[in-house]
One Martini backbone bead per residue (centre of mass of N, CA, C, O) as a GRO file, in nm:
protein
  208
    1MET     BB    1   3.254   1.348  -1.771
    2ALA     BB    2   3.078   1.259  -1.581
    3GLU     BB    3   2.864   1.010  -1.523
    4GLU     BB    4   2.513   0.989  -1.519
    5GLN     BB    5   2.305   0.917  -1.260
    6THR     BB    6   2.055   0.687  -1.217
    7THR     BB    7   1.701   0.600  -1.053
    8GLN     BB    8   1.473   0.335  -1.039
    9PHE     BB    9   1.121   0.280  -1.055
   10TYR     BB   10   0.939   0.005  -0.900
   11PHE     BB   11   0.582  -0.052  -0.957
   12ILE     BB   12   0.383  -0.256  -0.703
   13ARG     BB   13   0.118  -0.432  -0.663
   14HIS     BB   14  -0.079  -0.565  -0.493
   15ALA     BB   15  -0.164  -0.901  -0.430
   16GLU     BB   16  -0.452  -1.081  -0.398
   17SER     BB   17  -0.647  -1.010  -0.206
   18GLU     BB   18  -0.948  -1.133   0.001
   19PHE     BB   19  -1.102  -0.905  -0.042
   20ASN     BB   20  -1.089  -0.907  -0.367
   21ARG     BB   21  -1.232  -1.187  -0.391
   22LYS     BB   22  -1.477  -1.135  -0.199
   23HIS     BB   23  -1.553  -0.913  -0.436
   24MET     BB   24  -1.621  -1.035  -0.664
   25GLU     BB   25  -1.783  -1.304  -0.583
   26GLU     BB   26  -2.054  -1.110  -0.522
   27VAL     BB   27  -2.073  -0.957  -0.793
   28ASN     BB   28  -2.088  -1.228  -0.978
   29ALA     BB   29  -2.320  -1.371  -0.805
   30GLN     BB   30  -2.513  -1.072  -0.779
   31GLY     BB   31  -2.528  -0.955  -1.069
   32HIS     BB   32  -2.760  -1.141  -1.247
   33GLY     BB   33  -3.071  -0.916  -1.177
   34LEU     BB   34  -2.954  -0.679  -1.076
   35GLU     BB   35  -2.989  -0.416  -0.988
   36LYS     BB   36  -2.752  -0.173  -0.899
   37GLU     BB   37  -2.827  -0.117  -0.609
   38HIS     BB   38  -2.796  -0.380  -0.526
   39LEU     BB   39  -2.534  -0.488  -0.608
   40ILE     BB   40  -2.413  -0.259  -0.354
   41GLU     BB   41  -2.533  -0.346  -0.155
   42GLU     BB   42  -2.385  -0.627  -0.163
   43ALA     BB   43  -2.122  -0.553  -0.183
   44ASP     BB   44  -2.106  -0.401   0.116
   45HIS     BB   45  -2.081  -0.617   0.263
   46VAL     BB   46  -1.770  -0.669   0.188
   47LYS     BB   47  -1.645  -0.382   0.245
   48TRP     BB   48  -1.714  -0.401   0.588
   49ASN     BB   49  -1.618  -0.656   0.669
   50SER     BB   50  -1.450  -0.713   0.974
   51GLU     BB   51  -1.312  -1.014   0.865
   52LEU     BB   52  -1.111  -0.803   0.646
   53PHE     BB   53  -0.939  -0.628   0.872
   54ASP     BB   54  -0.606  -0.680   0.700
   55CYS     BB   55  -0.582  -0.880   0.505
   56SER     BB   56  -0.486  -1.106   0.320
   57ILE     BB   57  -0.385  -1.261   0.083
   58SER     BB   58  -0.420  -1.509  -0.184
   59GLU     BB   59  -0.337  -1.760  -0.316
   60LEU     BB   60  -0.299  -1.637  -0.553
   61GLY     BB   61  -0.163  -1.426  -0.446
   62LYS     BB   62   0.089  -1.609  -0.412
   63GLN     BB   63   0.106  -1.682  -0.678
   64GLN     BB   64   0.191  -1.386  -0.808
   65ALA     BB   65   0.418  -1.336  -0.659
   66LYS     BB   66   0.597  -1.537  -0.670
   67GLU     BB   67   0.612  -1.483  -1.032
   68ALA     BB   68   0.774  -1.228  -0.937
   69ASN     BB   69   1.046  -1.304  -0.787
   70SER     BB   70   1.177  -1.384  -1.078
   71GLU     BB   71   1.202  -1.076  -1.181
   72ALA     BB   72   1.335  -0.950  -0.917
   73LYS     BB   73   1.619  -1.123  -0.978
   74LYS     BB   74   1.702  -0.891  -1.183
   75LEU     BB   75   1.694  -0.661  -1.028
   76ASP     BB   76   1.866  -0.375  -0.872
   77ILE     BB   77   1.796  -0.345  -0.521
   78SER     BB   78   1.802  -0.138  -0.234
   79LEU     BB   79   1.526  -0.054  -0.216
   80VAL     BB   80   1.231  -0.079  -0.027
   81VAL     BB   81   0.856   0.027  -0.021
   82VAL     BB   82   0.614   0.010   0.244
   83SER     BB   83   0.305  -0.082   0.355
   84PRO     BB   84   0.150  -0.137   0.674
   85LEU     BB   85   0.022  -0.360   0.525
   86ARG     BB   86  -0.056  -0.667   0.449
   87ARG     BB   87  -0.059  -0.712   0.157
   88ALA     BB   88   0.205  -0.561   0.104
   89LEU     BB   89   0.396  -0.728   0.326
   90GLN     BB   90   0.341  -1.007   0.181
   91THR     BB   91   0.430  -0.966  -0.099
   92ALA     BB   92   0.719  -0.828  -0.023
   93GLN     BB   93   0.817  -1.087   0.105
   94ILE     BB   94   0.773  -1.290  -0.181
   95ILE     BB   95   0.951  -1.122  -0.367
   96PHE     BB   96   1.238  -1.050  -0.189
   97GLU     BB   97   1.301  -1.380  -0.156
   98GLY     BB   98   1.638  -1.421  -0.177
   99HIS     BB   99   1.785  -1.191  -0.297
  100PRO     BB  100   2.093  -1.064  -0.446
  101SER     BB  101   2.061  -0.843  -0.283
  102ASN     BB  102   1.923  -0.746   0.000
  103PRO     BB  103   1.706  -0.559   0.075
  104LYS     BB  104   1.567  -0.305   0.201
  105ILE     BB  105   1.216  -0.319   0.432
  106LEU     BB  106   1.051  -0.011   0.435
  107VAL     BB  107   0.740   0.096   0.650
  108GLN     BB  108   0.515   0.361   0.500
  109PRO     BB  109   0.287   0.559   0.627
  110LEU     BB  110   0.251   0.711   0.361
  111MET     BB  111   0.138   0.437   0.156
  112ARG     BB  112  -0.101   0.412   0.221
  113GLU     BB  113  -0.420   0.377   0.234
  114ALA     BB  114  -0.712   0.448   0.199
  115LEU     BB  115  -1.011   0.490   0.364
  116CYS     BB  116  -1.272   0.254   0.208
  117SER     BB  117  -1.237   0.002   0.371
  118SER     BB  118  -1.173  -0.294   0.573
  119CYS     BB  119  -0.915  -0.355   0.465
  120ASP     BB  120  -0.778  -0.060   0.573
  121VAL     BB  121  -0.778  -0.183   0.855
  122PRO     BB  122  -0.562  -0.242   1.052
  123ALA     BB  123  -0.295  -0.370   1.236
  124ASN     BB  124  -0.095  -0.414   1.462
  125ILE     BB  125   0.212  -0.333   1.533
  126SER     BB  126   0.300  -0.575   1.709
  127ASP     BB  127   0.233  -0.785   1.515
  128LEU     BB  128   0.337  -0.682   1.243
  129LYS     BB  129   0.657  -0.728   1.403
  130GLN     BB  130   0.621  -1.021   1.395
  131GLU     BB  131   0.550  -1.097   1.116
  132PHE     BB  132   0.765  -0.862   1.025
  133GLU     BB  133   1.106  -0.844   1.140
  134GLY     BB  134   1.271  -0.777   0.868
  135PHE     BB  135   1.153  -0.530   0.882
  136ASP     BB  136   1.183  -0.152   0.884
  137TRP     BB  137   0.995   0.040   1.134
  138SER     BB  138   1.120   0.334   1.218
  139LEU     BB  139   0.879   0.497   1.101
  140LEU     BB  140   0.752   0.378   1.360
  141SER     BB  141   0.499   0.313   1.671
  142GLU     BB  142   0.404   0.134   1.956
  143ALA     BB  143   0.266   0.370   2.075
  144GLN     BB  144   0.020   0.389   1.794
  145GLY     BB  145  -0.049   0.115   1.780
  146THR     BB  146  -0.252   0.223   1.547
  147TRP     BB  147  -0.137   0.353   1.244
  148TYR     BB  148  -0.399   0.482   1.161
  149LEU     BB  149  -0.378   0.827   1.089
  150SER     BB  150  -0.435   1.126   1.020
  151HIS     BB  151  -0.226   1.217   1.238
  152ILE     BB  152   0.064   1.102   1.195
  153ASP     BB  153   0.186   1.368   1.384
  154ASN     BB  154   0.018   1.272   1.629
  155PRO     BB  155   0.015   0.994   1.858
  156GLU     BB  156  -0.227   1.047   2.013
  157VAL     BB  157  -0.422   0.998   1.780
  158ALA     BB  158  -0.656   0.682   1.767
  159GLU     BB  159  -0.854   0.724   1.618
  160LEU     BB  160  -1.049   0.699   1.345
  161ASP     BB  161  -1.086   0.964   0.999
  162GLN     BB  162  -1.445   0.921   0.861
  163ASP     BB  163  -1.380   1.201   0.700
  164MET     BB  164  -1.377   1.200   0.333
  165GLU     BB  165  -1.310   1.505   0.339
  166LYS     BB  166  -1.055   1.510   0.505
  167GLN     BB  167  -0.900   1.277   0.384
  168GLY     BB  168  -0.837   1.403   0.162
  169LEU     BB  169  -0.660   1.588   0.223
  170THR     BB  170  -0.456   1.447   0.341
  171TYR     BB  171  -0.392   1.262   0.116
  172ALA     BB  172  -0.252   1.495  -0.063
  173GLN     BB  173  -0.059   1.522   0.156
  174ARG     BB  174   0.104   1.292   0.142
  175GLN     BB  175   0.215   1.313  -0.149
  176LEU     BB  176   0.406   1.557  -0.081
  177LYS     BB  177   0.578   1.365   0.085
  178ILE     BB  178   0.626   1.149  -0.095
  179LEU     BB  179   0.801   1.318  -0.267
  180GLU     BB  180   1.001   1.403  -0.018
  181PHE     BB  181   1.107   1.173  -0.008
  182ILE     BB  182   1.261   1.089  -0.248
  183LYS     BB  183   1.404   1.333  -0.288
  184ALA     BB  184   1.618   1.248  -0.075
  185ARG     BB  185   1.670   0.951  -0.188
  186VAL     BB  186   1.855   1.104  -0.445
  187SER     BB  187   1.787   1.463  -0.457
  188PRO     BB  188   1.832   1.753  -0.293
  189ASP     BB  189   1.833   1.910  -0.620
  190CYS     BB  190   1.556   1.862  -0.703
  191GLU     BB  191   1.237   1.877  -0.787
  192THR     BB  192   0.886   1.849  -0.695
  193PRO     BB  193   0.775   1.878  -1.007
  194THR     BB  194   0.908   1.673  -1.123
  195TRP     BB  195   0.835   1.444  -0.958
  196ARG     BB  196   0.524   1.476  -1.010
  197SER     BB  197   0.509   1.418  -1.280
  198ARG     BB  198   0.640   1.127  -1.299
  199LEU     BB  199   0.465   0.993  -1.106
  200ASP     BB  200   0.208   1.045  -1.272
  201LYS     BB  201   0.303   0.914  -1.519
  202ALA     BB  202   0.369   0.607  -1.345
  203LYS     BB  203   0.001   0.612  -1.250
  204ALA     BB  204  -0.118   0.581  -1.548
  205ASN     BB  205   0.055   0.341  -1.654
  206PHE     BB  206  -0.047   0.120  -1.458
  207ARG     BB  207  -0.359   0.164  -1.528
  208GLU     BB  208  -0.304   0.043  -1.835
   0.00000   0.00000   0.00000
């Protein structure tokens, strides 16, 4: 009997971003003696700050990624799939720098965050390509300009979709596409519901 082959997945959250840092600083600084609605108001001052569009990871975030680098080198990694957001790209760049397997880092737009805060507004693709030139950008086209398109299959739609209800449906559809993306790279015969349940379990464990 042939030995069963297994594929392992490692889910890594991006390191602390400048948005994370400033948001927490705002909450901590304003959190004493304020009513809940005022606290939310103060936090929103950071949440929609245009200076934090597609922001970098913080100094603490860089340290977190460097610490993860030594652990990542113990793992046999063949492929890294990463969101096109700068915080995720920087995290992957630092964690897998000098990795013995020299894994391909594939930028996958389906892995992007929902548009919930200023840090989720993306940079231009051509700028990102220059900054992370060693990554595989084959799934994105420079013709798209800003990569965050709610209609990802229609490059001609250039405006951001801020209709949260509609975006929620798009997000659910994106999750199904991610599962198909995973299935295609593991086994064409595996069932999507199986992968969905495993992925949901992994996400639940990650949150804990």
